[in-house]
XYZ file of C-alpha atoms in Angstrom:
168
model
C -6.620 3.839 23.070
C -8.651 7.258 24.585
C -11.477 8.064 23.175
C -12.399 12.087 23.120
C -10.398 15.096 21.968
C -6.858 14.416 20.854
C -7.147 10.984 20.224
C -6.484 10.849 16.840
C -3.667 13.214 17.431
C -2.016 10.962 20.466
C -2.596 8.294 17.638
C -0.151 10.460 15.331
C 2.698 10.301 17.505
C 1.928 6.677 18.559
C 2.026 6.062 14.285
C 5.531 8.172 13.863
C 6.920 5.823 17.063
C 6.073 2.688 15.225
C 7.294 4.209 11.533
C 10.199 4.602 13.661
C 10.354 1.398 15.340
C 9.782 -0.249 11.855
C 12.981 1.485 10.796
C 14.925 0.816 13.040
C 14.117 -2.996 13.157
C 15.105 -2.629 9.257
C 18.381 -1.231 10.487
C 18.554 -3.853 13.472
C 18.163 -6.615 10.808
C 20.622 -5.608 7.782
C 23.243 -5.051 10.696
C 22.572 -8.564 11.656
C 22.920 -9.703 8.150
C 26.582 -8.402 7.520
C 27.400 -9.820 11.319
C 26.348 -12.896 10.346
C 27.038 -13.491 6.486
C 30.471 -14.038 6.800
C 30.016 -17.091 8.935
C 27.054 -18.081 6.807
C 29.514 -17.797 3.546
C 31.768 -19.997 5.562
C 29.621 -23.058 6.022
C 28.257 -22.475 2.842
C 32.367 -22.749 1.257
C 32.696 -25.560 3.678
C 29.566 -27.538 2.578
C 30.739 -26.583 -1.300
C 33.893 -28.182 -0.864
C 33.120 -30.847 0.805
C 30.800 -31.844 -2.448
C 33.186 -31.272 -4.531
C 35.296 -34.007 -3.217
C 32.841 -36.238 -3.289
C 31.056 -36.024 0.106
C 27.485 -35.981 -0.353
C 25.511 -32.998 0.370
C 21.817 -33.305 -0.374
C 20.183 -30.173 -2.067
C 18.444 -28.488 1.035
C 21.861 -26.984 1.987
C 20.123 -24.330 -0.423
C 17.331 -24.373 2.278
C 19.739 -22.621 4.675
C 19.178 -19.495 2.926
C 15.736 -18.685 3.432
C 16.054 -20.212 6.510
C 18.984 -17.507 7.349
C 16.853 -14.540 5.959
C 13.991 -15.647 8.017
C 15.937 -15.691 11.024
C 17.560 -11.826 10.431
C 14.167 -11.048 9.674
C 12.863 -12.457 13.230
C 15.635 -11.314 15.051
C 15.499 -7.764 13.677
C 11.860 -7.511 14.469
C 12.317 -8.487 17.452
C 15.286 -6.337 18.909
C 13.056 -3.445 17.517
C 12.794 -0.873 20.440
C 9.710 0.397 21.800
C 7.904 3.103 21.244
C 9.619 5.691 23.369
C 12.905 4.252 22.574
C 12.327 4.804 18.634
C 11.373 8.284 19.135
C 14.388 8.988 21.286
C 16.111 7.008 18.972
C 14.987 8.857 15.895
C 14.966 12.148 18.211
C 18.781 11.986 18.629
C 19.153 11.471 15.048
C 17.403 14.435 13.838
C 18.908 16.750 17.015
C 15.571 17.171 18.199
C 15.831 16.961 21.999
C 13.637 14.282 22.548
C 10.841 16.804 21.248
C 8.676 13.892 19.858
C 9.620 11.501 22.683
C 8.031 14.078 25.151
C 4.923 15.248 22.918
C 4.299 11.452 22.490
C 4.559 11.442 26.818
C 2.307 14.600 27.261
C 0.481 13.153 25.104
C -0.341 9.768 26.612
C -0.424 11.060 30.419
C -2.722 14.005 29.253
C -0.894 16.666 30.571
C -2.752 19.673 31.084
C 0.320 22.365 31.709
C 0.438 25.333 29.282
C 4.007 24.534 28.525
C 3.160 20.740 27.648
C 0.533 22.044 25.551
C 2.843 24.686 23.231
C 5.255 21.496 22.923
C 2.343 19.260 21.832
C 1.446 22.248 19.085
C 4.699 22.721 18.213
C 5.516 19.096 17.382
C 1.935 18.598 15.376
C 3.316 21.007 13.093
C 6.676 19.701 13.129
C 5.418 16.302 12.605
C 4.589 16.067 8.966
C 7.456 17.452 7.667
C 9.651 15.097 9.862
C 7.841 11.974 8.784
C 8.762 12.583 5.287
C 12.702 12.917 6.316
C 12.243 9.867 8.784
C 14.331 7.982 5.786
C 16.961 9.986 6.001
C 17.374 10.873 9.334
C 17.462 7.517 10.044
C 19.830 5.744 7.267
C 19.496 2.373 6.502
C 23.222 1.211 6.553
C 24.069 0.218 3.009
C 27.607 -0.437 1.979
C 30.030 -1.884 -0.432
C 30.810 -3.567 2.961
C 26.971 -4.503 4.227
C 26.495 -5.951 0.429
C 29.941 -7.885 0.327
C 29.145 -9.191 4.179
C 25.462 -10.252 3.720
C 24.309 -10.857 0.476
C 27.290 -12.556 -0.801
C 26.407 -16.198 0.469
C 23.250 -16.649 -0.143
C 24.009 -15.880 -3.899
C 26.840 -18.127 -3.626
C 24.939 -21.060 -1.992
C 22.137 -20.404 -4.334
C 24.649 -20.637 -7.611
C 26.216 -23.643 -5.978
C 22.672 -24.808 -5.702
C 21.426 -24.107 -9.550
C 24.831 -25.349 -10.789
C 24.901 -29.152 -9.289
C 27.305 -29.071 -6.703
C 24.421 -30.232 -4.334
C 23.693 -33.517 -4.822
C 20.357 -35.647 -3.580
């Protein structure tokens, strides 16, 4: 990180790209989960009825949930974009014209031209009022649908789980 004038400003816009980047992982993540819940409902159906005939399925099937969550979790974080992507990411959102994309540039490269340095001022003033709406300008996707997709197994497996069906 600089050291001198502006570096706890070029530190601002490098914050707003990670609150960004944060989001959007959040985003990444609960997409993930309704991709992949209804194929986690089905082995969790499939492992339920196979107990229920008698086949014997040891208690850790319950295991599969936190294991599943932990693995949306690392998979979100990991698809989360970079800096300069979240801003033009969140940028595009909030019809901004990549305003806070290219402060966050300027910024970074130091750019001395008078018109780099009226954007810089006029996204520093811009800037706290857009962090506050960063939440809604960038949505996280719930839904009757995201709900139904990815949080229905794991309560399933879980009341399979805390009513017997699993056996040791």
């Amino acid at each position: 990180m600089r050291s001198g004038p502006g570096s706890e400003r070029a530190s601002s816009f490098s914050q707003l790209a990670k609150r960004a980047a944060h989001r959007l992982a959040m985003i990444a993540g609960l997409r993930l989960a309704a991709e992949t819940g209804p194929w986690f409902l089905a082995v969790i159906v499939i492992a339920g009825l196979l107990a229920l005939v008698g086949i014997q399925i040891g208690w850790w099937v319950a295991l599969t949930v936190p294991l599943w969550v932990a693995s949306i979790v690392a998979l979100g974080w990991w698809r989360r974009p970079a800096a300069g992507r979240a801003l033009a990411t969140w940028d595009a959102a909030a019809a901004r014209a990549d305003g806070f994309l290219n402060a966050w540039d300027f910024e970074r490269s130091g750019t001395p031209e008078p018109f780099a340095q009226a954007h810089l001022t006029a996204m520093r003033r811009a800037a706290p009022a857009a962090a506050l709406r960063l939440s809604r300008e960038l949505p996280l996707p719930w839904s009757r649908d995201l709900v139904g997709r990815a949080f229905l197994a794991p309560l399933i497996c879980l009341g399979l789980t805390f009513a017997g069906v699993w056996s040791a």
